[in-house]
CSV table of C-alpha atoms in Angstrom, one decimal:
chain,number,residue,atom,x,y,z
A,1,ASN,CA,31.5,99.7,103.6
A,2,GLU,CA,30.9,97.0,101.2
A,3,SER,CA,32.8,95.7,98.3
A,4,ILE,CA,31.5,94.1,95.7
A,5,SER,CA,33.4,91.8,93.3
A,6,LEU,CA,32.6,89.0,90.9
A,7,ALA,CA,34.3,85.7,90.3
A,8,GLY,CA,34.6,83.3,88.0
A,9,LEU,CA,35.3,79.3,88.2
A,10,VAL,CA,35.3,77.3,84.9
A,11,LYS,CA,34.8,73.3,84.7
A,12,VAL,CA,36.3,71.7,81.4
A,13,VAL,CA,35.2,67.9,80.8
A,14,HIS,CA,36.5,66.5,78.0
A,15,THR,CA,34.8,63.1,77.0
A,16,ASP,CA,35.3,60.9,73.7
A,17,LYS,CA,32.8,59.6,71.3
A,18,ASP,CA,32.0,56.5,73.7
A,19,GLY,CA,31.8,58.9,76.9
A,20,ALA,CA,34.9,57.7,78.2
A,21,LEU,CA,36.8,61.0,80.3
A,22,ILE,CA,39.6,62.1,78.7
A,23,SER,CA,40.3,65.2,80.8
A,24,GLU,CA,38.7,67.3,83.4
A,25,PHE,CA,40.0,70.3,85.2
A,26,SER,CA,38.4,73.4,86.8
A,27,GLN,CA,40.2,77.1,87.0
A,28,PRO,CA,39.3,80.6,87.6
A,29,ASN,CA,38.5,83.2,84.6
A,30,LEU,CA,38.6,87.0,84.1
A,31,VAL,CA,36.1,89.1,84.2
A,32,THR,CA,36.4,91.6,81.1
A,33,THR,CA,35.3,95.5,81.6
A,34,VAL,CA,32.7,95.1,79.0
A,35,GLY,CA,31.5,92.4,81.2
A,36,LYS,CA,31.5,94.4,84.5
A,37,VAL,CA,29.3,97.0,82.4
A,38,GLN,CA,27.0,94.6,81.2
A,39,ILE,CA,26.5,93.4,84.7
A,40,ALA,CA,26.2,96.7,86.0
A,41,GLN,CA,23.6,97.6,83.6
A,42,LEU,CA,21.4,94.0,84.0
A,43,ILE,CA,21.2,95.0,87.7
A,44,GLU,CA,19.9,98.6,86.4
A,45,ASN,CA,17.5,96.8,84.1
A,46,VAL,CA,18.9,98.3,80.9
A,47,VAL,CA,16.1,97.3,78.5
A,48,ALA,CA,18.9,97.1,75.4
A,49,VAL,CA,20.9,94.8,77.3
A,50,THR,CA,20.8,90.9,77.4
A,51,ALA,CA,22.4,88.4,79.8
A,52,PRO,CA,24.8,85.6,78.9
A,53,SER,CA,23.4,83.5,76.0
A,54,HIS,CA,26.4,81.4,74.3
A,55,MET,CA,29.5,80.3,75.0
A,56,ALA,CA,32.5,80.2,72.5
A,57,VAL,CA,36.2,78.2,72.7
A,58,GLY,CA,39.0,79.4,70.7
A,59,SER,CA,42.4,77.9,69.7
A,60,SER,CA,44.5,81.1,70.8
A,61,ASN,CA,46.7,81.0,73.8
A,62,THR,CA,47.5,84.5,74.4
A,63,ALA,CA,46.8,85.4,78.0
A,64,PRO,CA,43.1,87.2,78.7
A,65,SER,CA,42.9,90.8,79.4
A,66,VAL,CA,40.0,93.1,81.1
A,67,ALA,CA,40.3,94.9,77.9
A,68,ASN,CA,39.4,91.5,75.6
A,69,THR,CA,36.0,92.0,73.9
A,70,THR,CA,36.5,88.8,71.6
A,71,LEU,CA,38.4,85.6,71.8
A,72,GLY,CA,41.9,85.5,70.2
A,73,THR,CA,40.6,82.6,68.0
A,74,GLU,CA,37.3,81.7,68.2
A,75,LEU,CA,36.4,78.0,66.7
A,76,ALA,CA,32.8,77.8,67.6
A,77,ARG,CA,29.9,79.1,69.5
A,78,VAL,CA,27.2,77.5,70.9
A,79,ALA,CA,23.6,78.2,72.7
A,80,LEU,CA,23.9,77.8,76.9
A,81,ASP,CA,22.1,74.6,77.5
A,82,SER,CA,21.2,76.0,80.8
A,83,ALA,CA,21.7,79.3,83.0
A,84,THR,CA,21.1,78.7,86.6
A,85,GLN,CA,20.7,81.7,89.2
A,86,SER,CA,21.0,80.8,93.0
A,87,THR,CA,21.8,82.9,95.9
A,88,ASN,CA,24.6,84.9,94.6
A,89,THR,CA,25.7,82.5,91.4
A,90,VAL,CA,24.9,82.2,88.1
A,91,VAL,CA,26.0,78.6,87.0
A,92,TYR,CA,25.9,78.4,82.6
A,93,VAL,CA,26.5,75.5,81.1
A,94,ALA,CA,27.3,74.5,77.1
A,95,THR,CA,27.9,71.6,75.4
A,96,PHE,CA,30.3,71.2,72.1
A,97,GLY,CA,29.5,68.1,70.8
A,98,PRO,CA,30.8,65.9,68.2
A,99,GLY,CA,32.0,68.0,65.0
A,100,VAL,CA,31.4,71.4,67.0
A,101,GLY,CA,34.7,73.4,68.1
A,102,THR,CA,36.9,70.6,66.6
A,103,GLY,CA,41.0,71.1,67.2
A,104,ILE,CA,43.2,72.4,70.0
A,105,LEU,CA,41.2,74.4,72.7
A,106,GLU,CA,42.9,77.1,74.0
A,107,GLU,CA,40.5,79.6,75.7
A,108,GLY,CA,36.8,80.3,76.1
A,109,GLY,CA,34.7,83.2,76.4
A,110,LEU,CA,31.0,83.4,77.8
A,111,PHE,CA,29.1,85.8,75.9
A,112,ASN,CA,25.6,87.6,75.2
A,113,ALA,CA,24.8,86.9,71.8
A,114,GLY,CA,24.9,83.8,68.8
A,115,ALA,CA,27.6,86.1,67.2
A,116,ALA,CA,29.6,89.0,68.0
A,117,GLY,CA,27.8,90.4,71.1
A,118,THR,CA,29.5,91.2,74.7
A,119,MET,CA,32.2,88.9,76.2
A,120,THR,CA,31.3,89.1,80.0
A,121,CYS,CA,34.2,86.6,80.8
A,122,ARG,CA,37.2,85.2,79.0
A,123,THR,CA,39.3,82.0,80.1
A,124,LEU,CA,43.0,80.8,78.7
A,125,PHE,CA,42.3,77.0,79.5
A,126,SER,CA,45.2,75.7,81.8
A,127,ALA,CA,45.9,72.4,79.6
A,128,SER,CA,45.4,72.3,75.9
A,129,VAL,CA,42.2,70.3,75.0
A,130,PRO,CA,42.9,68.4,71.8
A,131,LYS,CA,39.1,67.9,70.6
A,132,ALA,CA,38.7,65.4,68.1
A,133,ALA,CA,35.5,65.2,65.8
A,134,GLY,CA,33.8,62.6,67.6
A,135,ASP,CA,34.4,64.2,71.0
A,136,THR,CA,32.6,66.0,73.3
A,137,VAL,CA,33.5,69.1,75.5
A,138,GLU,CA,31.1,70.1,78.4
A,139,ILE,CA,31.8,73.9,80.3
A,140,THR,CA,30.4,75.0,83.3
A,141,TRP,CA,30.9,78.5,84.2
A,142,THR,CA,30.2,79.4,87.7
A,143,VAL,CA,30.1,83.6,88.0
A,144,THR,CA,30.1,84.6,91.5
A,145,VAL,CA,28.8,88.1,93.2
A,146,GLY,CA,30.5,88.4,96.4
């Protein structure tokens, strides 16, 4: 018997207005129950289901749960810069540029729509990200099927 699992790794890079590195860290994430259903539907090619296309950041530090369907307190959501599949992984990249998602970032999520939609994955950042108006935060979210 084979077992299939889903795992995610989130990398956060925070830079200032001049591009100088403020902080960088990587951590695992949580695949939500609705995210697992979404992935199963994508495998089955259910027409009404779309793949992740947006990332969001928020200010809530409430622990993630598989039952989550939204972030605790969403501050901003952006379209993905890229989504690249290679063997059994998909790498999603999104950039929250100057003036986007300004505040104390505590959480992130991977979604399939610009508003509402299915939250495939959620994470609580291992360190707060104090994003000033001129700062940029780039998030790379790797989902591995193994």
